[in-house]
Amino acid sequence: MIRNIAPDTCYIGVDDLDLNLFESQYRVPEGMAYNSYLILDDKVAVMDTVDERKGEEWLACLEEGLQGRIPDYLVVHHMEPDHSSMILSLAQRYPGIRIVATAKAIALLGQFFEGSSFETIAVKDGDTLSLGHHTLRFLTAPMVHWPEVAVSYDELTGVLFSADAFGKFGALSTCGFFGDEDGDWVCEGRRYYFNICGKYGGPVQVLLKKVLPLSPKVIAPLHGPVLRKDLGYYLDLYETWSTYGVETEGVFIACASIHGGTLDVATYLRDRLLEMGCPKVAFSDLTRDDPAEAVEDAFRYGRMILAASSYDGGLFTPAYSFLHTLQMKAWQKRKVALVENGSWAPSAGRVMKEMLGAMKDVEIVGETVTIRSRMKENDRAALDKLAEAILKQ
Ligand code: FEO
């Protein structure tokens, strides 16, 4: 797909509607976009390649966008294969092309393309590259979300080529080409952010401090729509997300039930919270719903109820896996209330407390409620008290 996004600057990325799992783990029912851009100035710069899954299609877009010209530079902002796997093919097609990237990215070339040599230009934070009228300024962004990452800013057009930052799941043919054409950018933008970059709030903060003084006019990420309007909206979201702030008032209930008893309890708590006036209650059945969406909601809300069955003297696997993922993603600054279920030796509560205790600024509120097999009439008072405790926070 070719579209102009700024003077002399066009989009030459591709949609992937055949992909079921991005990074072999994230569901992408709306597909995925691998974005790439082209700047035609006195010198010609290609901004990143794409996943080789759509390599031929991308090469055709590139050819059309070049209008008979030959690229001088390939700017590589990120070496993960969804953006870098066509580097060798491009270099073979245009042997004089020089790869502009950080030294760490250049070092990774040898790992991905063993035995190949490339002409390279290493850039450091603040370095510039003149294309004629356009000047690209490089800002390193280590650990957003790989160590070699850089973004670049076109000083003439105000376009920020932001690498994975400000990306989202979804092909552009399904979600819209520009952010303002996307009916609900934040839904998949948030799921993408917390699952890809959630662990790296500190590095995202460092990047935001470099980007904000530039007041970019357009943000051109490596996935998802090009952002050109109300950029403050996206920047504010990134500020909240990267500082682990609460985005939405409400409670998230995550439930892992083996035979339905714990699910009944979680459903009861959802209804009680709504009756008590909780502004929003999000719900995930960890045994069936998208795990990445559960991670997203855990970060979105400040409060969570986790209701889980006991299993093998520990915690039922879907809940264990969920908490393990939250640990990996540096989940923090949250309040949690717990419900455990156990028919003969309840053990889920102990494991949940151990795992939550290892996380930063995670506070367990109220008395953990223990259910024996099925919720009884006399369990309701303790559950109501737990709902009140989390709502009060
Ligand atoms: Fe889109 Fe980190 O690769």
mmCIF file of C-alpha atoms and ligand atoms in Angstrom:
data_model
loop_
_atom_site.group_PDB
_atom_site.id
_atom_site.type_symbol
_atom_site.label_atom_id
_atom_site.label_comp_id
_atom_site.label_asym_id
_atom_site.label_seq_id
_atom_site.Cartn_x
_atom_site.Cartn_y
_atom_site.Cartn_z
ATOM 1 C CA MET A 1 0.000 0.000 0.000
ATOM 2 C CA ILE A 2 1.387 3.436 -0.917
ATOM 3 C CA ARG A 3 0.163 6.671 0.693
ATOM 4 C CA ASN A 4 1.710 10.057 1.219
ATOM 5 C CA ILE A 5 2.074 10.977 4.869
ATOM 6 C CA ALA A 6 4.158 14.179 4.535
ATOM 7 C CA PRO A 7 6.050 16.060 1.806
ATOM 8 C CA ASP A 8 8.383 13.658 -0.067
ATOM 9 C CA THR A 9 7.422 10.950 2.418
ATOM 10 C CA CYS A 10 5.217 7.968 1.724
ATOM 11 C CA TYR A 11 4.046 4.803 3.405
ATOM 12 C CA ILE A 12 5.152 1.595 1.681
ATOM 13 C CA GLY A 13 4.158 -0.947 4.341
ATOM 14 C CA VAL A 14 2.096 -4.106 4.061
ATOM 15 C CA ASP A 15 -0.813 -5.755 5.850
ATOM 16 C CA ASP A 16 -0.664 -9.327 7.095
ATOM 17 C CA LEU A 17 -4.158 -10.760 7.300
ATOM 18 C CA ASP A 18 -3.015 -14.402 7.390
ATOM 19 C CA LEU A 19 -1.188 -14.172 10.696
ATOM 20 C CA ASN A 20 -2.954 -15.775 13.651
ATOM 21 C CA LEU A 21 -0.370 -15.147 16.392
ATOM 22 C CA PHE A 22 1.942 -12.141 16.402
ATOM 23 C CA GLU A 23 5.296 -13.030 17.970
ATOM 24 C CA SER A 24 3.831 -16.564 18.096
ATOM 25 C CA GLN A 25 1.804 -15.578 21.148
ATOM 26 C CA TYR A 26 -0.593 -12.639 20.629
ATOM 27 C CA ARG A 27 -3.925 -13.173 18.900
ATOM 28 C CA VAL A 28 -4.445 -10.725 16.042
ATOM 29 C CA PRO A 29 -7.995 -11.209 14.772
ATOM 30 C CA GLU A 30 -7.706 -7.979 12.774
ATOM 31 C CA GLY A 31 -4.327 -8.944 11.291
ATOM 32 C CA MET A 32 -1.122 -6.973 11.606
ATOM 33 C CA ALA A 33 0.569 -4.161 9.696
ATOM 34 C CA TYR A 34 4.320 -4.063 9.079
ATOM 35 C CA ASN A 35 4.986 -0.412 8.377
ATOM 36 C CA SER A 36 7.776 0.944 6.224
ATOM 37 C CA TYR A 37 8.296 4.395 4.767
ATOM 38 C CA LEU A 38 10.214 6.095 1.977
ATOM 39 C CA ILE A 39 11.691 9.599 1.792
ATOM 40 C CA LEU A 40 12.529 10.851 -1.701
ATOM 41 C CA ASP A 41 14.932 13.780 -1.399
ATOM 42 C CA ASP A 42 18.330 14.454 -3.019
ATOM 43 C CA LYS A 43 19.139 11.191 -1.291
ATOM 44 C CA VAL A 44 16.590 8.410 -0.954
ATOM 45 C CA ALA A 45 15.989 6.763 2.402
ATOM 46 C CA VAL A 46 13.990 3.595 3.053
ATOM 47 C CA MET A 47 12.741 3.539 6.634
ATOM 48 C CA ASP A 48 12.834 -0.093 7.840
ATOM 49 C CA THR A 49 11.894 -3.269 5.990
ATOM 50 C CA VAL A 50 9.061 -5.673 6.857
ATOM 51 C CA ASP A 51 8.459 -9.267 7.887
ATOM 52 C CA GLU A 52 9.579 -11.626 5.129
ATOM 53 C CA ARG A 53 6.105 -13.188 5.259
ATOM 54 C CA LYS A 54 5.049 -10.214 3.121
ATOM 55 C CA GLY A 55 8.452 -9.456 1.615
ATOM 56 C CA GLU A 56 7.568 -9.738 -2.066
ATOM 57 C CA GLU A 57 4.542 -7.498 -1.659
ATOM 58 C CA TRP A 58 6.696 -4.936 0.142
ATOM 59 C CA LEU A 59 9.375 -4.991 -2.559
ATOM 60 C CA ALA A 60 6.663 -4.241 -5.139
ATOM 61 C CA CYS A 61 5.428 -1.253 -3.068
ATOM 62 C CA LEU A 62 9.001 -0.051 -2.659
ATOM 63 C CA GLU A 63 9.621 -0.312 -6.395
ATOM 64 C CA GLU A 64 6.517 1.692 -7.147
ATOM 65 C CA GLY A 65 7.333 4.309 -4.503
ATOM 66 C CA LEU A 66 10.882 4.751 -5.755
ATOM 67 C CA GLN A 67 9.613 5.968 -9.148
ATOM 68 C CA GLY A 68 12.749 4.697 -10.842
ATOM 69 C CA ARG A 69 15.187 5.997 -8.222
ATOM 70 C CA ILE A 70 17.746 3.965 -6.305
ATOM 71 C CA PRO A 71 17.784 4.029 -2.478
ATOM 72 C CA ASP A 72 20.899 5.466 -0.844
ATOM 73 C CA TYR A 73 20.089 4.535 2.752
ATOM 74 C CA LEU A 74 18.146 1.954 4.691
ATOM 75 C CA VAL A 75 17.379 3.338 8.135
ATOM 76 C CA VAL A 76 16.950 0.478 10.594
ATOM 77 C CA HIS A 77 15.181 1.560 13.768
ATOM 78 C CA HIS A 78 14.695 -1.927 15.194
ATOM 79 C CA MET A 79 16.222 -5.325 14.431
ATOM 80 C CA GLU A 80 13.348 -7.609 15.447
ATOM 81 C CA PRO A 81 12.602 -9.815 12.413
ATOM 82 C CA ASP A 82 9.137 -8.355 11.752
ATOM 83 C CA HIS A 83 11.055 -5.262 10.573
ATOM 84 C CA SER A 84 14.474 -6.526 9.636
ATOM 85 C CA SER A 85 14.040 -9.824 7.820
ATOM 86 C CA MET A 86 14.146 -8.209 4.364
ATOM 87 C CA ILE A 87 17.435 -6.350 4.952
ATOM 88 C CA LEU A 88 19.565 -8.867 3.083
ATOM 89 C CA SER A 89 17.142 -9.050 0.135
ATOM 90 C CA LEU A 90 17.135 -5.251 -0.086
ATOM 91 C CA ALA A 91 20.931 -5.021 0.110
ATOM 92 C CA GLN A 92 21.273 -7.644 -2.629
ATOM 93 C CA ARG A 93 18.834 -5.764 -4.856
ATOM 94 C CA TYR A 94 20.538 -2.380 -4.246
ATOM 95 C CA PRO A 95 24.214 -3.196 -3.584
ATOM 96 C CA GLY A 96 25.244 0.411 -2.886
ATOM 97 C CA ILE A 97 22.706 0.928 -0.117
ATOM 98 C CA ARG A 98 24.089 1.938 3.272
ATOM 99 C CA ILE A 99 22.428 0.805 6.476
ATOM 100 C CA VAL A 100 21.989 3.562 9.039
ATOM 101 C CA ALA A 101 21.443 2.228 12.564
ATOM 102 C CA THR A 102 22.831 2.205 16.083
ATOM 103 C CA ALA A 103 26.046 0.265 16.723
ATOM 104 C CA LYS A 104 24.003 -2.325 18.653
ATOM 105 C CA ALA A 105 21.687 -2.816 15.681
ATOM 106 C CA ILE A 106 24.667 -3.152 13.346
ATOM 107 C CA ALA A 107 26.124 -5.802 15.652
ATOM 108 C CA LEU A 108 22.860 -7.755 15.395
ATOM 109 C CA LEU A 109 23.083 -7.843 11.585
ATOM 110 C CA GLY A 110 25.723 -10.548 11.858
ATOM 111 C CA GLN A 111 23.485 -12.663 14.087
ATOM 112 C CA PHE A 112 20.565 -12.586 11.690
ATOM 113 C CA PHE A 113 22.509 -12.664 8.409
ATOM 114 C CA GLU A 114 25.550 -14.837 9.096
ATOM 115 C CA GLY A 115 28.300 -14.489 6.501
ATOM 116 C CA SER A 116 26.821 -11.392 4.836
ATOM 117 C CA SER A 117 28.482 -8.006 4.873
ATOM 118 C CA PHE A 118 26.788 -4.650 4.677
ATOM 119 C CA GLU A 119 27.862 -1.048 4.253
ATOM 120 C CA THR A 120 26.845 0.619 7.478
ATOM 121 C CA ILE A 121 26.732 4.014 9.157
ATOM 122 C CA ALA A 122 26.489 3.897 12.957
ATOM 123 C CA VAL A 123 24.493 6.648 14.622
ATOM 124 C CA LYS A 124 24.449 7.775 18.227
ATOM 125 C CA ASP A 125 21.864 9.705 20.186
ATOM 126 C CA GLY A 126 21.454 13.166 18.627
ATOM 127 C CA ASP A 127 23.302 12.382 15.384
ATOM 128 C CA THR A 128 21.807 13.673 12.150
ATOM 129 C CA LEU A 129 21.705 12.456 8.575
ATOM 130 C CA SER A 130 21.062 14.960 5.783
ATOM 131 C CA LEU A 131 19.108 13.740 2.786
ATOM 132 C CA GLY A 132 19.234 17.175 1.080
ATOM 133 C CA HIS A 133 16.248 19.173 2.287
ATOM 134 C CA HIS A 134 15.271 16.655 4.948
ATOM 135 C CA THR A 135 17.443 16.033 7.985
ATOM 136 C CA LEU A 136 16.870 12.988 10.157
ATOM 137 C CA ARG A 137 17.759 13.326 13.825
ATOM 138 C CA PHE A 138 18.297 10.050 15.656
ATOM 139 C CA LEU A 139 17.198 9.491 19.232
ATOM 140 C CA THR A 140 18.221 6.233 20.821
ATOM 141 C CA ALA A 141 15.458 4.351 22.644
ATOM 142 C CA PRO A 142 17.171 1.402 24.339
ATOM 143 C CA MET A 143 14.755 -1.204 25.722
ATOM 144 C CA VAL A 144 11.717 0.145 23.920
ATOM 145 C CA HIS A 145 11.611 -2.786 23.738
ATOM 146 C CA TRP A 146 14.996 -4.097 22.465
ATOM 147 C CA PRO A 147 18.413 -2.594 23.322
ATOM 148 C CA GLU A 148 19.353 -1.453 19.805
ATOM 149 C CA VAL A 149 16.233 0.619 19.127
ATOM 150 C CA ALA A 150 16.353 4.190 17.865
ATOM 151 C CA VAL A 151 13.659 6.504 16.573
ATOM 152 C CA SER A 152 14.266 9.299 14.088
ATOM 153 C CA TYR A 153 12.737 12.716 13.614
ATOM 154 C CA ASP A 154 12.536 14.490 10.270
ATOM 155 C CA GLU A 155 13.320 18.124 11.081
ATOM 156 C CA LEU A 156 11.702 19.385 7.863
ATOM 157 C CA THR A 157 8.337 17.627 8.109
ATOM 158 C CA GLY A 158 8.038 16.942 11.835
ATOM 159 C CA VAL A 159 7.503 13.227 11.234
ATOM 160 C CA LEU A 160 8.658 11.029 14.101
ATOM 161 C CA PHE A 161 9.525 7.515 12.939
ATOM 162 C CA SER A 162 8.805 5.926 16.294
ATOM 163 C CA ALA A 163 9.785 2.247 15.838
ATOM 164 C CA ASP A 164 7.459 -0.041 17.845
ATOM 165 C CA ALA A 165 6.334 2.823 20.103
ATOM 166 C CA PHE A 166 2.790 4.062 19.375
ATOM 167 C CA GLY A 167 2.043 0.885 17.441
ATOM 168 C CA LYS A 168 -1.014 -1.320 17.745
ATOM 169 C CA PHE A 169 -2.301 -4.699 16.663
ATOM 170 C CA GLY A 170 -4.433 -4.721 13.522
ATOM 171 C CA ALA A 171 -3.925 -4.423 9.771
ATOM 172 C CA LEU A 172 -4.452 -0.945 8.329
ATOM 173 C CA SER A 173 -7.070 -2.226 5.889
ATOM 174 C CA THR A 174 -9.187 -3.237 8.895
ATOM 175 C CA CYS A 175 -8.465 -0.543 11.492
ATOM 176 C CA GLY A 176 -7.845 2.536 9.307
ATOM 177 C CA PHE A 177 -4.752 4.093 7.787
ATOM 178 C CA PHE A 178 -4.584 7.180 10.007
ATOM 179 C CA GLY A 179 -5.230 7.102 13.756
ATOM 180 C CA ASP A 180 -8.159 9.490 13.307
ATOM 181 C CA GLU A 181 -9.761 7.033 10.885
ATOM 182 C CA ASP A 182 -9.513 4.268 13.483
ATOM 183 C CA GLY A 183 -12.740 3.897 15.469
ATOM 184 C CA ASP A 184 -11.021 2.594 18.609
ATOM 185 C CA TRP A 185 -7.251 3.008 18.493
ATOM 186 C CA VAL A 186 -6.825 2.697 22.236
ATOM 187 C CA CYS A 187 -8.342 -0.790 22.564
ATOM 188 C CA GLU A 188 -5.660 -2.606 20.577
ATOM 189 C CA GLY A 189 -3.083 0.148 21.184
ATOM 190 C CA ARG A 190 -3.260 -0.631 24.897
ATOM 191 C CA ARG A 191 -3.162 -4.416 24.485
ATOM 192 C CA TYR A 192 -0.136 -3.976 22.221
ATOM 193 C CA TYR A 193 1.640 -1.557 24.586
ATOM 194 C CA PHE A 194 1.332 -3.582 27.785
ATOM 195 C CA ASN A 195 2.148 -6.917 26.226
ATOM 196 C CA ILE A 196 5.103 -5.640 24.165
ATOM 197 C CA CYS A 197 6.449 -2.692 26.183
ATOM 198 C CA GLY A 198 4.721 -3.000 29.578
ATOM 199 C CA LYS A 199 7.880 -4.105 31.366
ATOM 200 C CA TYR A 200 9.809 -1.127 30.038
ATOM 201 C CA GLY A 201 7.994 1.855 31.570
ATOM 202 C CA GLY A 202 11.286 3.507 32.580
ATOM 203 C CA PRO A 203 12.826 3.370 29.092
ATOM 204 C CA VAL A 204 9.543 4.613 27.581
ATOM 205 C CA GLN A 205 9.678 7.561 29.995
ATOM 206 C CA VAL A 206 13.220 8.351 28.834
ATOM 207 C CA LEU A 207 12.068 8.275 25.205
ATOM 208 C CA LEU A 208 9.063 10.508 25.926
ATOM 209 C CA LYS A 209 11.365 13.098 27.497
ATOM 210 C CA LYS A 210 13.381 13.200 24.270
ATOM 211 C CA VAL A 211 10.342 13.309 22.000
ATOM 212 C CA LEU A 212 8.082 15.818 23.759
ATOM 213 C CA PRO A 213 10.322 18.898 23.200
ATOM 214 C CA LEU A 214 10.263 18.161 19.444
ATOM 215 C CA SER A 215 6.437 18.480 19.263
ATOM 216 C CA PRO A 216 6.163 16.046 16.351
ATOM 217 C CA LYS A 217 3.438 16.710 13.782
ATOM 218 C CA VAL A 218 3.096 13.093 12.675
ATOM 219 C CA ILE A 219 3.985 9.841 14.425
ATOM 220 C CA ALA A 220 4.839 7.044 12.001
ATOM 221 C CA PRO A 221 5.142 3.772 13.967
ATOM 222 C CA LEU A 222 6.211 0.349 12.730
ATOM 223 C CA HIS A 223 2.744 -1.127 13.359
ATOM 224 C CA GLY A 224 -0.738 0.331 13.203
ATOM 225 C CA PRO A 225 -2.080 3.610 11.892
ATOM 226 C CA VAL A 226 -0.038 6.731 11.198
ATOM 227 C CA LEU A 227 -0.945 9.314 13.845
ATOM 228 C CA ARG A 228 -1.425 12.865 12.610
ATOM 229 C CA LYS A 229 -4.196 14.450 14.752
ATOM 230 C CA ASP A 230 -4.580 15.021 18.500
ATOM 231 C CA LEU A 231 -1.097 13.678 19.176
ATOM 232 C CA GLY A 232 -1.455 14.849 22.783
ATOM 233 C CA TYR A 233 -4.029 12.091 23.269
ATOM 234 C CA TYR A 234 -1.543 9.337 22.382
ATOM 235 C CA LEU A 235 1.338 11.009 24.235
ATOM 236 C CA ASP A 236 -0.827 11.370 27.372
ATOM 237 C CA LEU A 237 -1.784 7.694 27.203
ATOM 238 C CA TYR A 238 1.894 6.741 26.924
ATOM 239 C CA GLU A 239 2.648 8.958 29.920
ATOM 240 C CA THR A 240 -0.012 7.164 32.008
ATOM 241 C CA TRP A 241 0.933 3.708 30.801
ATOM 242 C CA SER A 242 4.696 4.115 31.207
ATOM 243 C CA THR A 243 4.311 5.426 34.768
ATOM 244 C CA TYR A 244 1.962 2.527 35.632
ATOM 245 C CA GLY A 245 -0.820 4.994 36.370
ATOM 246 C CA VAL A 246 -4.500 4.079 36.505
ATOM 247 C CA GLU A 247 -6.184 4.775 33.181
ATOM 248 C CA THR A 248 -9.781 3.833 34.017
ATOM 249 C CA GLU A 249 -11.614 3.834 37.351
ATOM 250 C CA GLY A 250 -13.135 0.457 38.120
ATOM 251 C CA VAL A 251 -12.258 -3.092 39.109
ATOM 252 C CA PHE A 252 -10.884 -5.911 37.011
ATOM 253 C CA ILE A 253 -11.990 -9.431 37.987
ATOM 254 C CA ALA A 254 -9.791 -12.287 36.782
ATOM 255 C CA CYS A 255 -11.027 -15.781 37.386
ATOM 256 C CA ALA A 256 -9.580 -19.276 36.912
ATOM 257 C CA SER A 257 -12.190 -21.934 37.573
ATOM 258 C CA ILE A 258 -11.944 -25.686 36.968
ATOM 259 C CA HIS A 259 -15.544 -26.877 37.307
ATOM 260 C CA GLY A 260 -17.458 -23.585 37.458
ATOM 261 C CA GLY A 261 -17.640 -23.051 41.235
ATOM 262 C CA THR A 262 -15.025 -20.278 41.239
ATOM 263 C CA LEU A 263 -16.587 -18.770 38.123
ATOM 264 C CA ASP A 264 -19.916 -18.505 39.975
ATOM 265 C CA VAL A 265 -18.160 -16.640 42.782
ATOM 266 C CA ALA A 266 -16.483 -14.256 40.353
ATOM 267 C CA THR A 267 -19.785 -13.596 38.598
ATOM 268 C CA TYR A 268 -21.439 -12.922 41.957
ATOM 269 C CA LEU A 269 -18.698 -10.427 42.827
ATOM 270 C CA ARG A 270 -19.111 -8.699 39.467
ATOM 271 C CA ASP A 271 -22.848 -8.249 40.076
ATOM 272 C CA ARG A 272 -22.320 -7.039 43.651
ATOM 273 C CA LEU A 273 -19.681 -4.499 42.595
ATOM 274 C CA LEU A 274 -22.032 -3.065 39.987
ATOM 275 C CA GLU A 275 -24.862 -2.932 42.545
ATOM 276 C CA MET A 276 -22.511 -1.121 44.927
ATOM 277 C CA GLY A 277 -21.903 1.562 42.281
ATOM 278 C CA CYS A 278 -18.528 0.515 40.904
ATOM 279 C CA PRO A 279 -18.128 2.655 37.737
ATOM 280 C CA LYS A 280 -16.818 -0.207 35.615
ATOM 281 C CA VAL A 281 -16.166 -3.914 36.127
ATOM 282 C CA ALA A 282 -14.017 -5.716 33.570
ATOM 283 C CA PHE A 283 -14.002 -9.508 33.610
ATOM 284 C CA SER A 284 -11.722 -12.218 32.281
ATOM 285 C CA ASP A 285 -12.151 -15.971 32.412
ATOM 286 C CA LEU A 286 -8.465 -16.838 32.447
ATOM 287 C CA THR A 287 -9.188 -20.368 31.240
ATOM 288 C CA ARG A 288 -10.751 -19.221 27.964
ATOM 289 C CA ASP A 289 -10.365 -15.514 27.263
ATOM 290 C CA ASP A 290 -7.384 -13.898 25.563
ATOM 291 C CA PRO A 291 -4.519 -13.871 28.119
ATOM 292 C CA ALA A 292 -3.079 -10.703 26.539
ATOM 293 C CA GLU A 293 -6.365 -8.924 27.153
ATOM 294 C CA ALA A 294 -6.268 -9.963 30.810
ATOM 295 C CA VAL A 295 -2.763 -8.469 31.075
ATOM 296 C CA GLU A 296 -4.038 -5.284 29.419
ATOM 297 C CA ASP A 297 -6.936 -4.950 31.877
ATOM 298 C CA ALA A 298 -4.697 -5.656 34.866
ATOM 299 C CA PHE A 299 -2.702 -2.557 33.877
ATOM 300 C CA ARG A 300 -5.720 -0.495 32.833
ATOM 301 C CA TYR A 301 -7.474 -0.586 36.208
ATOM 302 C CA GLY A 302 -6.004 0.162 39.617
ATOM 303 C CA ARG A 303 -7.870 -2.618 41.413
ATOM 304 C CA MET A 304 -8.203 -6.324 40.762
ATOM 305 C CA ILE A 305 -10.023 -9.287 42.263
ATOM 306 C CA LEU A 306 -8.346 -12.598 41.523
ATOM 307 C CA ALA A 307 -10.491 -15.690 42.096
ATOM 308 C CA ALA A 308 -8.787 -19.016 41.491
ATOM 309 C CA SER A 309 -9.038 -22.712 42.158
ATOM 310 C CA SER A 310 -6.428 -24.757 43.969
ATOM 311 C CA TYR A 311 -4.625 -27.434 41.977
ATOM 312 C CA ASP A 312 -1.875 -29.957 42.692
ATOM 313 C CA GLY A 313 -1.262 -28.393 46.083
ATOM 314 C CA GLY A 314 -0.772 -24.985 44.470
ATOM 315 C CA LEU A 315 -2.551 -22.597 42.132
ATOM 316 C CA PHE A 316 -4.639 -23.571 39.090
ATOM 317 C CA THR A 317 -2.372 -23.189 36.054
ATOM 318 C CA PRO A 318 -4.183 -20.380 34.165
ATOM 319 C CA ALA A 319 -4.020 -18.145 37.268
ATOM 320 C CA TYR A 320 -0.390 -19.110 37.873
ATOM 321 C CA SER A 321 0.470 -18.317 34.288
ATOM 322 C CA PHE A 322 -1.381 -14.982 34.491
ATOM 323 C CA LEU A 323 0.471 -13.906 37.654
ATOM 324 C CA HIS A 324 3.761 -15.086 36.206
ATOM 325 C CA THR A 325 3.135 -12.928 33.127
ATOM 326 C CA LEU A 326 2.287 -9.934 35.320
ATOM 327 C CA GLN A 327 5.552 -10.481 37.198
ATOM 328 C CA MET A 328 7.443 -10.547 33.904
ATOM 329 C CA LYS A 329 5.709 -7.361 32.765
ATOM 330 C CA ALA A 330 6.670 -5.510 35.973
ATOM 331 C CA TRP A 331 3.040 -5.079 37.002
ATOM 332 C CA GLN A 332 2.976 -2.714 39.974
ATOM 333 C CA LYS A 333 1.179 -0.040 42.011
ATOM 334 C CA ARG A 334 -2.064 -2.000 42.270
ATOM 335 C CA LYS A 335 -4.533 -3.260 44.929
ATOM 336 C CA VAL A 336 -5.694 -6.860 44.829
ATOM 337 C CA ALA A 337 -8.391 -8.848 46.628
ATOM 338 C CA LEU A 338 -8.255 -12.645 46.612
ATOM 339 C CA VAL A 339 -10.685 -15.550 46.521
ATOM 340 C CA GLU A 340 -9.448 -19.119 46.634
ATOM 341 C CA ASN A 341 -11.409 -22.290 46.089
ATOM 342 C CA GLY A 342 -10.394 -25.718 47.332
ATOM 343 C CA SER A 343 -12.482 -28.820 47.880
ATOM 344 C CA TRP A 344 -10.093 -30.590 50.235
ATOM 345 C CA ALA A 345 -6.907 -28.540 50.733
ATOM 346 C CA PRO A 346 -7.204 -24.910 49.573
ATOM 347 C CA SER A 347 -3.745 -23.802 48.457
ATOM 348 C CA ALA A 348 -4.413 -21.156 45.790
ATOM 349 C CA GLY A 349 -4.426 -18.236 48.252
ATOM 350 C CA ARG A 350 -0.958 -19.057 49.587
ATOM 351 C CA VAL A 351 0.579 -19.162 46.106
ATOM 352 C CA MET A 352 -1.214 -16.006 44.939
ATOM 353 C CA LYS A 353 0.050 -14.135 48.009
ATOM 354 C CA GLU A 354 3.600 -15.361 47.433
ATOM 355 C CA MET A 355 3.579 -14.289 43.799
ATOM 356 C CA LEU A 356 1.924 -10.938 44.452
ATOM 357 C CA GLY A 357 4.282 -10.319 47.365
ATOM 358 C CA ALA A 358 7.223 -10.405 44.956
ATOM 359 C CA MET A 359 5.769 -7.539 42.906
ATOM 360 C CA LYS A 360 6.443 -3.858 43.472
ATOM 361 C CA ASP A 361 3.818 -1.847 45.380
ATOM 362 C CA VAL A 362 1.117 -4.476 45.067
ATOM 363 C CA GLU A 363 -1.117 -4.465 48.144
ATOM 364 C CA ILE A 364 -3.512 -7.245 49.105
ATOM 365 C CA VAL A 365 -6.694 -5.762 50.568
ATOM 366 C CA GLY A 366 -9.457 -7.349 52.655
ATOM 367 C CA GLU A 367 -9.584 -10.876 54.031
ATOM 368 C CA THR A 368 -8.917 -13.589 51.464
ATOM 369 C CA VAL A 369 -12.160 -15.540 51.057
ATOM 370 C CA THR A 370 -11.940 -19.331 50.987
ATOM 371 C CA ILE A 371 -14.694 -21.194 49.145
ATOM 372 C CA ARG A 372 -15.161 -24.914 49.630
ATOM 373 C CA SER A 373 -16.217 -26.371 46.258
ATOM 374 C CA ARG A 374 -19.316 -24.208 45.752
ATOM 375 C CA MET A 375 -20.438 -20.818 47.019
ATOM 376 C CA LYS A 376 -22.868 -21.239 49.967
ATOM 377 C CA GLU A 377 -25.385 -18.819 51.341
ATOM 378 C CA ASN A 378 -23.127 -18.062 54.282
ATOM 379 C CA ASP A 379 -20.175 -17.211 51.987
ATOM 380 C CA ARG A 380 -22.018 -14.160 50.692
ATOM 381 C CA ALA A 381 -21.291 -11.928 53.678
ATOM 382 C CA ALA A 382 -17.527 -12.473 53.374
ATOM 383 C CA LEU A 383 -17.672 -11.903 49.601
ATOM 384 C CA ASP A 384 -19.715 -8.709 50.046
ATOM 385 C CA LYS A 385 -17.129 -7.515 52.566
ATOM 386 C CA LEU A 386 -14.336 -8.261 50.092
ATOM 387 C CA ALA A 387 -16.164 -6.340 47.335
ATOM 388 C CA GLU A 388 -16.593 -3.380 49.709
ATOM 389 C CA ALA A 389 -12.908 -3.523 50.658
ATOM 390 C CA ILE A 390 -11.697 -3.331 47.063
ATOM 391 C CA LEU A 391 -14.264 -0.685 46.151
ATOM 392 C CA LYS A 392 -13.122 1.506 49.053
ATOM 393 C CA GLN A 393 -9.545 1.601 47.744
HETATM 394 FE FE1 FEO B 1 7.513 -4.888 15.816
HETATM 395 FE FE2 FEO B 1 9.646 -5.321 18.313
HETATM 396 O O1 FEO B 1 9.014 -5.619 16.622
#
